[in-house]
Amino acid sequence: MSANDVVSVGLHIVDVLGRPVTEIPPGQGMRRIDEIAITVAGTAAATSVDLARLGVRVESVGALGDDSLGGFLRQKMLGEGVGCAWLTEHPGVPTSATMLPIRPDGSRPALHVVGANAMLEADHVPWSDLAETTVFHLGGTCLLPRLDGDPAARMLERAKRRGLITTLDLIPTGDTDADLAALLPVLPFVDYVFPSHEDALSLAGTGDSAEAARFLLDAGAGCVVITKGGDGAELTARGGGGLRRPAYDVDVVDTTGCGDAFAAGFITGLVEGASEETALELGLACGSLVATGLGSDAGLTDRAALTRFMATTPRRHQERTSR
């Protein structure tokens, strides 16, 4: 039996990124760019790496192909200190991967292979290894076809019965009906859900973030934490309490993995028994740091460096507001 503060279940992806990309050349043309990287990514895997760098004991649960990309992902995560005993390999299925041409402003389109992530099931969760676990994190709802909907709901309900704090990150596909079918059954068993601003608005069918948060709370979530990029983040709790905090003022290189890093920072606060305000601040700092370099593993190195960053980096907006 292994000892873990967090079990992180869901998407495991290898990203191949290049920057800056202003256009895709026609035909067989070529353009020179400044940088190419290959990284661990995905709303479970990247979050696990960030947690390990922050000193949190984490076990990652996911599905890989029996291929070179899967070998890279496993070895990289092991090197970061992530528990990988529950990463399963599936012959004949490729490891999930994404090609990301990063624009000069840090935004990026994506070319994605679903691959082995489609094989992940609730039975892969190591329930016997959760004796010391504090947080059960599910990352990738809407893109986990064998887990989305009722299977994930039963899994999170089981985690709740064991007294674990449950957190959820999601990646909507843009098919609102299908996305809601994947998401709504699980929300009654989720303590903290981390949608992006755009995704929250789209799922709720509204242009107002407060209404979007209320939609997710009414569906059963315990607390909604909406990430808003350069505009920071806002937390809305059941019962009406809320917090709004500004982002850190950094030069954005690439936004890949910022949401995963935010989740890792917030979860670190939960593991440490910190207040929701402190967890929110940790999440914002982690997300901001990752935006300063290329890929999901950029910027965030360890807890000491994160603390220095938080103490010395100004905010984009200095006011601290609550509602």
Coordinates of C-alpha atoms in Angstrom, one line a residue:
M1 CA 0.0 0.0 0.0
S2 CA 1.4 3.4 -1.0
A3 CA 0.9 6.6 0.9
N4 CA -0.5 9.5 -1.1
D5 CA -2.0 12.9 -0.3
V6 CA -3.7 13.0 -3.7
V7 CA -4.9 10.5 -6.3
S8 CA -5.3 12.1 -9.7
V9 CA -7.4 10.3 -12.2
G10 CA -8.0 11.1 -15.8
L11 CA -6.3 12.5 -18.9
H12 CA -2.6 11.6 -19.6
I13 CA -1.3 13.3 -22.7
V14 CA 2.1 14.0 -24.4
D15 CA 2.3 17.5 -25.8
V16 CA 4.6 18.5 -28.6
L17 CA 4.7 22.4 -28.7
G18 CA 6.4 24.9 -30.9
R19 CA 6.6 28.7 -30.7
P20 CA 6.1 31.3 -32.0
V21 CA 3.8 30.1 -34.8
T22 CA 2.1 32.9 -36.9
E23 CA 1.0 30.7 -39.8
I24 CA 1.2 27.1 -41.0
P25 CA 3.1 27.2 -44.3
P26 CA 1.3 25.9 -47.4
G27 CA 2.3 22.7 -49.1
Q28 CA 5.6 21.5 -47.9
G29 CA 6.9 24.9 -46.9
M30 CA 9.0 25.5 -43.8
R31 CA 9.2 28.3 -41.2
R32 CA 11.8 28.7 -38.6
I33 CA 10.6 29.1 -35.0
D34 CA 12.4 29.7 -31.7
E35 CA 11.6 26.7 -29.6
I36 CA 10.1 23.2 -29.6
A37 CA 9.3 21.1 -26.5
I38 CA 7.8 17.8 -25.5
T39 CA 6.0 17.6 -22.2
V40 CA 3.7 15.7 -19.9
A41 CA 0.2 17.2 -20.2
G42 CA -3.4 16.4 -19.5
T43 CA -5.7 17.5 -16.6
A44 CA -4.6 14.5 -14.5
A45 CA -1.0 14.0 -15.6
A46 CA 0.2 17.6 -15.7
T47 CA -1.6 18.3 -12.4
S48 CA 0.2 15.4 -10.9
V49 CA 3.6 16.7 -12.0
D50 CA 2.8 20.1 -10.6
L51 CA 1.7 18.6 -7.3
A52 CA 4.9 16.6 -7.0
R53 CA 7.0 19.7 -7.6
L54 CA 5.1 21.4 -4.8
G55 CA 6.0 18.5 -2.4
V56 CA 2.6 16.8 -2.5
R57 CA 2.6 13.0 -2.5
V58 CA 0.5 12.0 -5.6
E59 CA -0.5 8.9 -7.4
S60 CA -1.6 9.3 -11.0
V61 CA -4.2 7.0 -12.6
G62 CA -4.6 6.8 -16.3
A63 CA -4.3 4.8 -19.5
L64 CA -1.3 4.8 -21.9
G65 CA -0.5 3.1 -25.1
D66 CA 2.2 0.5 -25.3
D67 CA 4.4 2.8 -27.3
S68 CA 7.4 5.2 -27.1
L69 CA 5.2 8.1 -26.1
G70 CA 3.7 6.1 -23.3
G71 CA 7.2 5.2 -22.2
F72 CA 8.3 8.8 -22.3
L73 CA 5.3 9.9 -20.2
R74 CA 5.8 7.2 -17.6
Q75 CA 9.5 7.8 -17.2
K76 CA 9.1 11.6 -17.1
M77 CA 6.4 11.4 -14.4
L78 CA 8.5 8.9 -12.3
G79 CA 11.4 11.3 -12.6
E80 CA 9.3 14.1 -11.2
G81 CA 8.3 12.0 -8.2
V82 CA 4.8 11.0 -9.3
G83 CA 3.5 7.6 -8.3
C84 CA 2.8 5.7 -11.6
A85 CA 1.9 2.2 -10.4
W86 CA -1.6 2.6 -11.6
L87 CA -0.9 3.8 -15.1
T88 CA -2.2 1.0 -17.3
E89 CA -0.8 0.1 -20.8
H90 CA -3.1 -0.9 -23.7
P91 CA -1.5 -2.6 -26.7
G92 CA -2.7 -1.5 -30.1
V93 CA -3.9 1.9 -28.8
P94 CA -1.6 5.0 -29.1
T95 CA -0.8 7.1 -26.1
S96 CA -2.9 10.3 -26.2
A97 CA -0.9 13.2 -27.8
T98 CA -1.4 16.8 -29.0
M99 CA 0.5 19.0 -31.4
L100 CA 0.3 22.7 -30.3
P101 CA 1.5 25.6 -32.5
I102 CA 1.8 28.4 -30.0
R103 CA 0.9 31.9 -31.3
P104 CA 2.9 35.0 -30.2
D105 CA 0.2 35.9 -27.7
G106 CA 0.4 32.6 -26.0
S107 CA -2.8 31.2 -27.3
R108 CA -2.9 27.9 -29.2
P109 CA -5.0 25.7 -31.5
A110 CA -4.6 22.0 -30.9
L111 CA -4.3 18.8 -33.1
H112 CA -5.3 16.0 -30.8
V113 CA -5.3 12.2 -30.8
V114 CA -7.7 10.8 -28.1
G115 CA -5.9 7.4 -28.0
A116 CA -5.6 5.5 -24.8
N117 CA -7.5 8.0 -22.7
A118 CA -10.6 6.4 -24.2
M119 CA -9.7 3.2 -22.4
L120 CA -9.7 4.6 -18.8
E121 CA -12.4 3.1 -16.6
A122 CA -13.5 3.4 -12.9
D123 CA -12.0 0.0 -12.2
H124 CA -8.5 1.4 -12.7
V125 CA -8.7 3.4 -9.4
P126 CA -6.6 1.9 -6.7
W127 CA -9.0 2.0 -3.8
S128 CA -6.7 -0.1 -1.6
D129 CA -4.1 2.7 -1.8
L130 CA -6.2 5.5 -0.5
A131 CA -5.7 5.0 3.3
E132 CA -3.7 8.3 3.7
T133 CA -5.3 10.2 0.8
T134 CA -6.8 13.6 1.4
V135 CA -8.0 14.7 -2.1
F136 CA -9.4 12.7 -5.0
H137 CA -9.0 14.6 -8.3
L138 CA -10.7 13.8 -11.5
G139 CA -9.3 15.6 -14.5
G140 CA -10.7 15.5 -18.0
T141 CA -14.5 15.1 -17.7
C142 CA -16.2 15.2 -21.2
L143 CA -13.2 13.5 -22.8
L144 CA -13.2 10.2 -20.9
P145 CA -15.8 8.2 -22.8
R146 CA -15.7 5.0 -20.6
L147 CA -15.8 7.1 -17.4
D148 CA -18.0 10.1 -18.1
G149 CA -21.4 10.4 -16.7
D150 CA -22.7 7.7 -14.3
P151 CA -19.4 5.7 -13.9
A152 CA -17.6 8.9 -12.8
A153 CA -20.5 9.8 -10.5
R154 CA -20.3 6.4 -8.8
M155 CA -16.5 6.7 -8.5
L156 CA -16.7 10.1 -6.9
E157 CA -19.5 9.0 -4.6
R158 CA -17.3 6.2 -3.4
A159 CA -14.5 8.7 -2.8
K160 CA -16.9 10.9 -0.8
R161 CA -18.0 8.0 1.3
R162 CA -14.4 7.4 2.2
G163 CA -14.2 11.0 3.5
L164 CA -12.0 12.4 0.7
I165 CA -12.2 15.9 -0.7
T166 CA -13.2 15.6 -4.4
T167 CA -12.1 18.0 -7.1
L168 CA -13.0 18.1 -10.8
D169 CA -11.4 19.6 -13.9
L170 CA -13.2 19.4 -17.2
I171 CA -12.5 19.9 -20.9
P172 CA -15.8 20.4 -22.8
T173 CA -15.9 19.3 -26.4
G174 CA -18.2 22.0 -27.6
D175 CA -21.2 19.7 -27.9
T176 CA -23.2 21.2 -25.1
D177 CA -25.7 18.4 -24.8
A178 CA -23.0 15.7 -24.6
D179 CA -20.8 17.7 -22.3
L180 CA -23.7 18.3 -19.8
A181 CA -24.6 14.6 -20.0
A182 CA -21.0 13.8 -18.9
L183 CA -20.8 16.5 -16.3
L184 CA -24.2 16.9 -14.5
P185 CA -24.3 13.4 -13.0
V186 CA -21.0 13.9 -11.2
L187 CA -21.5 17.4 -9.7
P188 CA -23.5 16.3 -6.6
F189 CA -20.3 14.4 -5.6
V190 CA -17.8 17.2 -6.3
D191 CA -16.5 19.5 -3.6
Y192 CA -14.6 21.9 -5.9
V193 CA -15.0 22.2 -9.7
F194 CA -12.5 24.2 -11.8
P195 CA -14.1 25.4 -15.1
S196 CA -12.5 28.1 -17.3
H197 CA -14.5 31.2 -17.7
E198 CA -15.4 30.4 -21.3
D199 CA -16.4 26.8 -20.5
A200 CA -18.5 27.9 -17.5
L201 CA -20.4 30.4 -19.6
S202 CA -20.9 28.0 -22.5
L203 CA -22.2 25.1 -20.3
A204 CA -24.6 27.4 -18.5
G205 CA -25.8 29.2 -21.6
T206 CA -25.1 32.6 -20.1
G207 CA -22.8 35.6 -20.5
D208 CA -22.5 36.2 -16.8
S209 CA -20.0 34.3 -14.6
A210 CA -22.1 34.7 -11.5
E211 CA -25.0 33.0 -13.3
A212 CA -22.7 30.3 -14.6
A213 CA -21.4 29.6 -11.1
R214 CA -25.0 29.4 -9.8
F215 CA -25.9 27.0 -12.6
L216 CA -23.1 24.6 -11.5
L217 CA -24.0 25.0 -7.8
D218 CA -27.7 24.3 -8.5
A219 CA -26.5 21.1 -10.3
G220 CA -24.9 19.9 -7.1
A221 CA -21.3 21.2 -6.9
G222 CA -20.1 22.2 -3.5
C223 CA -17.9 25.1 -4.7
V224 CA -17.3 26.6 -8.2
V225 CA -13.8 28.1 -8.9
I226 CA -13.8 29.8 -12.3
T227 CA -10.4 30.6 -13.8
K228 CA -10.4 33.7 -15.9
G229 CA -6.8 33.9 -17.4
G230 CA -5.4 37.4 -17.1
D231 CA -8.4 38.4 -15.0
G232 CA -7.6 36.0 -12.2
A233 CA -10.2 33.7 -10.6
E234 CA -13.4 33.7 -8.7
L235 CA -14.7 31.3 -6.1
T236 CA -18.4 30.9 -5.4
A237 CA -19.4 28.6 -2.5
R238 CA -22.7 27.0 -1.8
G239 CA -24.6 29.4 0.5
G240 CA -23.4 32.5 -1.4
G241 CA -19.9 33.1 -0.1
G242 CA -17.4 34.1 -2.6
L243 CA -13.9 35.4 -3.4
R244 CA -12.4 37.2 -6.4
R245 CA -8.7 37.5 -6.8
P246 CA -6.5 39.1 -9.6
A247 CA -3.9 37.3 -11.6
Y248 CA -0.2 37.9 -11.2
D249 CA 1.4 40.3 -13.7
V250 CA 3.6 38.1 -15.9
D251 CA 4.7 38.1 -19.5
V252 CA 2.7 35.3 -21.1
V253 CA 4.6 32.9 -23.3
D254 CA 2.2 30.0 -23.5
T255 CA -1.1 29.3 -21.8
T256 CA -0.9 25.5 -22.1
G257 CA -1.2 23.8 -18.7
C258 CA -2.2 26.9 -16.8
G259 CA -5.5 25.4 -15.7
D260 CA -3.8 22.2 -14.7
A261 CA -1.3 24.2 -12.6
F262 CA -4.1 26.2 -11.0
A263 CA -5.8 23.0 -10.0
A264 CA -2.5 21.7 -8.5
G265 CA -2.0 24.9 -6.5
F266 CA -5.5 24.9 -5.2
I267 CA -5.4 21.2 -4.3
T268 CA -2.1 21.8 -2.4
G269 CA -3.9 24.3 -0.2
L270 CA -6.6 21.7 0.5
V271 CA -4.0 19.0 1.4
E272 CA -2.4 21.5 3.8
G273 CA -5.7 22.3 5.4
A274 CA -5.4 26.0 4.3
S275 CA -8.4 28.3 3.8
E276 CA -10.1 28.6 0.5
E277 CA -8.6 32.0 0.1
T278 CA -5.1 30.6 0.5
A279 CA -5.9 27.7 -1.9
L280 CA -7.1 30.2 -4.4
E281 CA -4.0 32.3 -4.1
L282 CA -1.8 29.2 -4.6
G283 CA -3.7 28.2 -7.6
L284 CA -3.4 31.7 -9.2
A285 CA 0.4 31.8 -8.5
C286 CA 0.9 28.3 -10.1
G287 CA -1.1 29.1 -13.2
S288 CA 0.6 32.4 -13.6
L289 CA 4.1 30.8 -13.4
V290 CA 3.3 28.2 -16.0
A291 CA 2.3 30.9 -18.4
T292 CA 5.9 32.3 -18.4
G293 CA 7.3 29.4 -20.4
L294 CA 6.6 26.8 -23.1
G295 CA 4.5 23.8 -22.1
S296 CA 2.7 22.5 -19.0
D297 CA 5.9 22.0 -17.1
A298 CA 7.2 25.6 -17.5
G299 CA 7.9 28.0 -14.7
L300 CA 6.8 26.0 -11.7
T301 CA 9.8 24.3 -10.1
D302 CA 9.2 23.9 -6.3
R303 CA 7.4 25.3 -3.4
A304 CA 10.2 27.6 -2.3
A305 CA 10.3 29.3 -5.7
L306 CA 6.5 29.6 -5.7
T307 CA 6.6 31.4 -2.3
R308 CA 9.3 33.8 -3.6
F309 CA 7.2 34.5 -6.8
M310 CA 4.1 35.2 -4.7
A311 CA 6.0 37.6 -2.5
T312 CA 7.7 39.6 -5.2
T313 CA 5.4 39.6 -8.3
P314 CA 2.8 42.4 -8.6
R315 CA -0.8 41.7 -9.6
R316 CA -2.5 42.7 -12.8
H317 CA -5.1 44.5 -10.6
Q318 CA -4.2 45.3 -7.1
E319 CA -7.6 45.5 -5.6
R320 CA -8.8 42.6 -3.5
T321 CA -12.5 42.1 -3.6
S322 CA -15.1 39.7 -2.3
R323 CA -18.8 39.2 -2.8

